[in-house]
Short mmCIF file of C-alpha atoms in Angstrom, two decimals:
data_model
loop_
_atom_site.label_atom_id
_atom_site.label_comp_id
_atom_site.label_asym_id
_atom_site.label_seq_id
_atom_site.Cartn_x
_atom_site.Cartn_y
_atom_site.Cartn_z
CA UNK V 25 -55.93 29.96 -250.20
CA UNK V 26 -56.47 32.30 -247.21
CA UNK V 27 -55.61 35.97 -247.24
CA UNK V 28 -52.21 36.36 -245.56
CA UNK V 29 -51.68 39.48 -243.50
CA UNK V 30 -49.07 41.04 -241.23
CA UNK V 31 -49.44 43.59 -238.44
CA UNK V 32 -46.09 45.29 -239.03
CA UNK V 33 -45.89 47.75 -236.11
CA UNK V 34 -45.13 50.27 -234.87
CA UNK V 35 -43.26 49.15 -231.80
CA UNK V 36 -45.03 50.40 -228.63
CA UNK V 37 -47.92 51.45 -230.88
CA UNK V 38 -50.70 49.02 -229.99
CA UNK V 39 -49.84 45.93 -232.02
CA UNK V 40 -50.42 43.68 -229.00
CA UNK V 41 -53.95 45.02 -228.51
CA UNK V 42 -54.85 44.58 -232.18
CA UNK V 43 -53.33 41.08 -232.19
CA UNK V 44 -55.32 40.10 -229.11
CA UNK V 45 -58.58 41.44 -230.56
CA UNK V 46 -58.19 39.92 -234.04
CA UNK V 47 -57.06 36.47 -232.97
CA UNK V 48 -60.49 35.80 -231.42
CA UNK V 49 -62.26 36.39 -234.75
CA UNK V 50 -63.74 33.09 -236.03
CA UNK V 51 -62.67 33.88 -239.61
CA UNK V 52 -59.08 34.77 -238.65
CA UNK V 53 -56.22 32.56 -237.58
CA UNK V 54 -53.17 33.92 -235.75
CA UNK V 55 -50.64 31.79 -233.88
CA UNK V 56 -50.72 31.93 -230.06
CA UNK V 57 -47.29 33.60 -230.03
CA UNK V 58 -47.54 37.20 -231.20
CA UNK V 59 -43.96 37.87 -232.26
CA UNK V 60 -43.18 34.84 -234.41
CA UNK V 61 -40.80 36.75 -236.69
CA UNK V 62 -39.82 35.50 -240.11
CA UNK V 63 -38.81 38.40 -242.35
CA UNK V 64 -36.22 39.77 -239.89
CA UNK V 65 -34.38 36.43 -239.74
CA UNK V 66 -32.26 36.66 -242.88
CA UNK V 67 -33.05 36.27 -246.56
CA UNK V 68 -36.17 34.11 -247.00
CA UNK V 69 -36.72 31.38 -249.56
CA UNK V 70 -39.89 29.65 -250.69
CA UNK V 71 -38.67 26.58 -248.81
CA UNK V 72 -38.13 28.45 -245.53
CA UNK V 73 -41.47 30.24 -245.97
CA UNK V 74 -43.24 26.89 -246.47
CA UNK V 75 -41.66 25.53 -243.29
CA UNK V 76 -42.61 28.68 -241.34
CA UNK V 77 -46.13 28.66 -242.73
CA UNK V 78 -46.57 25.00 -241.80
CA UNK V 79 -45.39 25.69 -238.25
CA UNK V 80 -47.15 28.98 -237.50
CA UNK V 81 -49.77 29.73 -240.13
CA UNK V 82 -51.71 26.49 -240.56
CA UNK V 83 -55.17 26.91 -239.04
CA UNK V 84 -57.21 23.98 -237.87
CA UNK V 85 -60.40 25.30 -239.48
CA UNK V 86 -61.26 27.20 -242.63
CA UNK V 87 -59.91 30.64 -241.75
CA UNK V 88 -60.36 33.30 -244.41
CA UNK V 89 -57.43 35.40 -243.15
CA UNK V 90 -54.19 34.12 -241.63
CA UNK V 91 -51.50 36.35 -240.20
CA UNK V 92 -48.99 37.35 -237.56
CA UNK V 93 -47.97 40.50 -235.72
CA UNK V 94 -44.44 41.78 -235.22
CA UNK V 95 -43.50 45.40 -234.45
CA UNK V 96 -39.96 44.45 -235.50
CA UNK V 97 -41.11 44.57 -239.12
CA UNK V 98 -41.19 48.38 -239.12
CA UNK V 99 -37.72 48.51 -237.55
CA UNK V 100 -35.83 46.76 -240.37
CA UNK V 101 -35.47 48.35 -243.79
CA UNK V 102 -34.97 44.98 -245.51
CA UNK V 103 -38.37 43.59 -244.46
CA UNK V 104 -40.59 45.18 -247.17
CA UNK V 105 -38.45 43.77 -249.99
CA UNK V 106 -38.26 40.32 -248.38
CA UNK V 107 -41.97 40.26 -247.64
CA UNK V 108 -43.01 41.33 -251.13
CA UNK V 109 -40.77 38.69 -252.71
CA UNK V 110 -42.49 35.91 -250.75
CA UNK V 111 -46.07 37.12 -250.19
CA UNK V 112 -46.74 39.93 -252.71
CA UNK V 113 -50.51 39.82 -252.11
CA UNK V 114 -50.23 40.16 -248.32
CA UNK V 115 -52.38 42.69 -246.52
CA UNK V 116 -50.46 44.95 -244.12
CA UNK V 117 -51.66 46.83 -241.04
CA UNK V 118 -49.61 49.54 -239.34
CA UNK V 119 -50.74 50.93 -235.97
CA UNK V 120 -49.10 54.32 -235.41
CA UNK V 121 -48.84 56.13 -232.10
CA UNK V 122 -47.81 59.70 -231.36
CA UNK V 123 -44.07 59.33 -232.10
CA UNK V 124 -43.05 61.22 -228.96
CA UNK V 125 -45.26 59.05 -226.74
CA UNK V 126 -43.87 56.03 -228.57
CA UNK V 127 -40.29 57.17 -227.96
CA UNK V 128 -40.99 57.76 -224.25
CA UNK V 129 -42.60 54.32 -223.92
CA UNK V 130 -39.62 52.76 -225.68
CA UNK V 131 -37.27 54.64 -223.33
CA UNK V 132 -39.21 53.44 -220.26
CA UNK V 133 -38.90 49.85 -221.44
CA UNK V 134 -35.12 50.17 -221.81
CA UNK V 135 -34.87 51.76 -218.35
CA UNK V 136 -36.90 48.91 -216.81
CA UNK V 137 -34.61 46.37 -218.43
CA UNK V 138 -31.49 48.15 -217.17
CA UNK V 139 -30.29 48.95 -220.70
CA UNK V 140 -30.55 52.74 -220.34
CA UNK V 141 -28.95 55.06 -217.76
CA UNK V 142 -29.37 58.45 -219.48
CA UNK V 143 -32.35 60.65 -218.84
CA UNK V 144 -34.78 60.98 -221.73
CA UNK V 145 -33.49 64.36 -222.90
CA UNK V 146 -29.88 63.14 -222.94
CA UNK V 147 -30.91 60.12 -225.01
CA UNK V 148 -32.86 62.24 -227.50
CA UNK V 149 -30.12 64.83 -227.87
CA UNK V 150 -27.59 62.08 -228.60
CA UNK V 151 -29.85 60.58 -231.26
CA UNK V 152 -30.44 63.94 -232.97
CA UNK V 153 -26.72 64.55 -233.40
CA UNK V 154 -25.64 64.62 -237.08
CA UNK V 155 -25.30 61.07 -238.41
CA UNK V 156 -26.61 59.40 -235.24
CA UNK V 157 -29.81 58.23 -236.95
CA UNK V 158 -28.06 56.58 -239.89
CA UNK V 159 -27.52 53.20 -238.22
CA UNK V 160 -30.98 52.66 -236.69
CA UNK V 161 -32.51 53.73 -240.00
CA UNK V 162 -30.53 51.32 -242.13
CA UNK V 163 -29.11 48.39 -240.14
CA UNK V 164 -30.96 45.09 -239.59
CA UNK V 165 -33.08 45.30 -236.46
CA UNK V 166 -30.97 42.73 -234.60
CA UNK V 167 -27.86 44.88 -235.17
CA UNK V 168 -29.36 47.98 -233.54
CA UNK V 169 -29.33 48.64 -229.80
CA UNK V 170 -32.88 49.62 -228.86
CA UNK V 171 -31.60 52.47 -226.69
CA UNK V 172 -30.28 54.08 -229.91
CA UNK V 173 -33.58 53.89 -231.81
CA UNK V 174 -36.11 55.92 -229.81
CA UNK V 175 -36.24 58.61 -232.50
CA UNK V 176 -35.62 56.65 -235.70
CA UNK V 177 -38.30 54.02 -235.11
CA UNK V 178 -40.95 56.74 -234.88
CA UNK V 179 -40.22 58.14 -238.36
CA UNK V 180 -43.31 56.49 -239.78
CA UNK V 181 -43.52 58.17 -243.18
CA UNK V 182 -39.97 57.19 -244.03
CA UNK V 183 -40.61 53.62 -242.89
CA UNK V 184 -43.95 53.23 -244.68
CA UNK V 185 -42.58 54.76 -247.89
CA UNK V 186 -40.28 51.74 -247.99
CA UNK V 187 -43.25 49.37 -247.73
CA UNK V 188 -45.13 51.32 -250.40
CA UNK V 189 -42.16 50.94 -252.73
CA UNK V 190 -42.92 47.20 -252.71
CA UNK V 191 -46.68 46.98 -252.06
CA UNK V 192 -49.68 48.76 -253.62
CA UNK V 193 -51.21 51.43 -251.38
CA UNK V 194 -54.51 49.53 -251.10
CA UNK V 195 -52.75 46.62 -249.39
CA UNK V 196 -51.63 48.82 -246.48
CA UNK V 197 -54.04 49.94 -243.76
CA UNK V 198 -52.81 52.67 -241.44
CA UNK V 199 -54.49 52.97 -238.05
CA UNK V 200 -53.81 55.34 -235.16
CA UNK V 201 -53.31 53.76 -231.77
CA UNK V 202 -55.17 56.69 -230.24
CA UNK V 203 -58.23 55.60 -232.26
CA UNK V 204 -57.71 51.97 -231.26
CA UNK V 205 -58.04 53.15 -227.67
CA UNK V 206 -60.79 55.77 -228.01
CA UNK V 207 -62.83 54.35 -230.93
CA UNK V 208 -62.09 50.68 -230.48
CA UNK V 209 -65.09 49.11 -232.24
CA UNK V 210 -64.90 51.42 -235.25
CA UNK V 211 -61.15 50.90 -235.64
CA UNK V 212 -61.46 47.13 -235.33
CA UNK V 213 -64.17 47.13 -238.01
CA UNK V 214 -61.78 48.94 -240.34
CA UNK V 215 -59.14 46.27 -239.74
CA UNK V 216 -61.64 43.47 -240.40
CA UNK V 217 -62.88 45.05 -243.62
CA UNK V 218 -59.27 45.39 -244.77
CA UNK V 219 -58.79 41.64 -244.19
CA UNK V 220 -62.06 40.66 -245.86
CA UNK V 221 -63.71 39.18 -242.76
CA UNK V 222 -66.94 39.98 -240.91
CA UNK V 223 -66.48 43.53 -239.57
CA UNK V 224 -69.32 43.26 -237.06
CA UNK V 225 -67.72 40.60 -234.87
CA UNK V 226 -66.93 41.90 -231.37
CA UNK V 227 -64.21 39.91 -229.55
CA UNK V 228 -64.83 39.02 -225.89
CA UNK V 229 -61.75 41.00 -224.78
CA UNK V 230 -62.66 44.23 -226.59
CA UNK V 231 -62.87 46.18 -223.32
CA UNK V 232 -59.43 45.15 -222.13
CA UNK V 233 -56.37 47.39 -222.15
CA UNK V 234 -52.94 45.98 -222.94
CA UNK V 235 -49.43 47.15 -222.09
CA UNK V 236 -49.51 49.66 -219.26
CA UNK V 237 -46.31 51.72 -219.55
CA UNK V 238 -43.91 52.64 -216.77
CA UNK V 239 -40.31 52.52 -215.60
CA UNK V 240 -40.87 50.70 -212.29
CA UNK V 241 -41.39 47.00 -211.51
CA UNK V 242 -44.06 45.42 -209.33
CA UNK V 243 -41.51 42.75 -208.33
CA UNK V 244 -37.94 44.01 -208.77
CA UNK V 245 -35.58 41.36 -210.07
CA UNK V 246 -38.27 39.06 -211.52
CA UNK V 247 -36.91 39.20 -215.08
CA UNK V 248 -33.34 38.69 -213.86
CA UNK V 249 -34.51 35.62 -211.94
CA UNK V 250 -36.27 34.26 -215.05
CA UNK V 251 -33.10 34.73 -217.09
CA UNK V 252 -30.85 33.04 -214.55
CA UNK V 253 -28.96 29.99 -215.79
CA UNK V 254 -30.77 27.52 -213.53
CA UNK V 255 -34.32 28.77 -214.15
CA UNK V 256 -33.74 29.18 -217.88
CA UNK V 257 -32.28 25.69 -218.09
CA UNK V 258 -35.19 24.10 -216.20
CA UNK V 259 -37.82 25.87 -218.28
CA UNK V 260 -36.09 24.98 -221.54
CA UNK V 261 -36.46 21.31 -220.58
CA UNK V 262 -40.24 21.62 -220.81
CA UNK V 263 -40.77 24.28 -223.49
CA UNK V 264 -39.35 25.49 -226.78
CA UNK V 265 -37.14 28.55 -227.13
CA UNK V 266 -40.07 30.51 -228.61
CA UNK V 267 -42.37 29.46 -225.75
CA UNK V 268 -39.75 30.51 -223.23
CA UNK V 269 -39.38 33.88 -224.99
CA UNK V 270 -43.17 34.34 -224.94
CA UNK V 271 -43.28 33.55 -221.21
CA UNK V 272 -40.51 36.07 -220.55
CA UNK V 273 -42.39 38.73 -222.51
CA UNK V 274 -45.69 38.02 -220.73
CA UNK V 275 -44.04 38.27 -217.32
CA UNK V 276 -42.30 41.49 -218.25
CA UNK V 277 -45.60 43.04 -219.34
CA UNK V 278 -47.36 41.93 -216.15
CA UNK V 279 -44.55 43.22 -213.96
CA UNK V 280 -44.78 46.86 -215.11
CA UNK V 281 -45.93 49.50 -212.62
CA UNK V 282 -47.65 52.36 -214.46
CA UNK V 283 -46.35 55.90 -214.21
CA UNK V 284 -45.91 59.11 -216.22
CA UNK V 285 -42.59 60.63 -217.24
CA UNK V 286 -42.34 64.46 -217.25
CA UNK V 287 -40.50 65.52 -220.40
CA UNK V 288 -38.91 69.01 -220.54
CA UNK V 289 -40.83 71.38 -222.79
CA UNK V 290 -37.71 72.09 -224.88
CA UNK V 291 -37.35 68.37 -225.60
CA UNK V 292 -41.01 68.13 -226.62
CA UNK V 293 -40.56 71.12 -228.94
CA UNK V 294 -37.46 69.66 -230.54
CA UNK V 295 -39.11 66.29 -231.15
CA UNK V 296 -42.30 67.87 -232.49
CA UNK V 297 -40.18 69.86 -234.95
CA UNK V 298 -38.29 66.71 -235.96
CA UNK V 299 -41.50 64.77 -236.63
CA UNK V 300 -43.56 67.63 -238.16
CA UNK V 301 -42.90 66.76 -241.82
CA UNK V 302 -43.37 63.07 -241.08
CA UNK V 303 -46.78 63.71 -239.50
CA UNK V 304 -47.88 65.78 -242.49
CA UNK V 305 -46.90 62.95 -244.83
CA UNK V 306 -48.84 60.40 -242.76
CA UNK V 307 -51.86 62.71 -242.84
CA UNK V 308 -51.70 62.77 -246.63
CA UNK V 309 -51.49 58.97 -246.74
CA UNK V 310 -54.47 58.44 -244.44
CA UNK V 311 -56.56 61.47 -245.29
CA UNK V 312 -56.76 62.26 -241.57
CA UNK V 313 -54.29 64.45 -239.64
CA UNK V 314 -52.64 62.38 -236.91
CA UNK V 315 -53.92 63.10 -233.37
CA UNK V 316 -50.40 63.78 -232.11
CA UNK V 317 -48.16 66.42 -230.53
CA UNK V 318 -49.54 66.73 -227.02
CA UNK V 319 -47.32 69.65 -225.97
CA UNK V 320 -48.16 71.80 -229.02
CA UNK V 321 -51.90 71.24 -228.55
CA UNK V 322 -52.27 71.25 -224.76
CA UNK V 323 -48.98 72.21 -223.14
CA UNK V 324 -48.95 68.81 -221.39
CA UNK V 325 -45.44 67.35 -221.17
CA UNK V 326 -46.25 64.22 -219.15
CA UNK V 327 -45.96 60.94 -221.07
#
């Protein structure tokens, strides 16, 4: 029986990069589609898990570790309970990014998609109103509008406490996305050791960056064209719904034009204060203070 594992998030935190690096490892099997969700799709059963495992987690060779990656898993409070009920021995990996940078990246994505018209400060202020965080903290991920979750989905200590209520601490590895970028080989070795596979393997794409952030498009209207009734219908004749979704996601990532967003200093200060206790708790969990809070450390407000 292979070691099952899940890269659980965070969204906009580097899960795509880790997925792309790990899936080349000869002792690891991951399906070609990164976000093949299971635990966000209602209450699981052993029968539905067996069907999912047969479809997505059946390697052709003798893989020692088999897993998937979905940043949605840290966005839904019901996932840890569901996951532990089905795969209690699973290994978990969380990749955490500066929560303010994560929120800005999330905001840029919603702006690109046309789902957000507010400026970043307006969006943050609305989400920090009393009671505004209750829904994105507690509702199933598919019932939450992403434009309402910039702040809540960066509250990592709260989210991981929920996982640790269902899994032993040693089954959860916490990585920082900043380390995945700056100390790539060392961070990848930590992930491999956590999964029980050869930590010295270097994937051929280790030097590649994934997911350049920005609010602009290289080709305006490309995603709208792909979602049009005629194009969608033609593509669905030759590929599954999941394949079509993967193609949409790949095109959206390719079509991003990089660019920084200046954030007002007052907004940076308010968010740093909101996340201060959370960052301290993550530091206690990892034994290493998170390399976050750009404005406090450098005065830089560009994200």
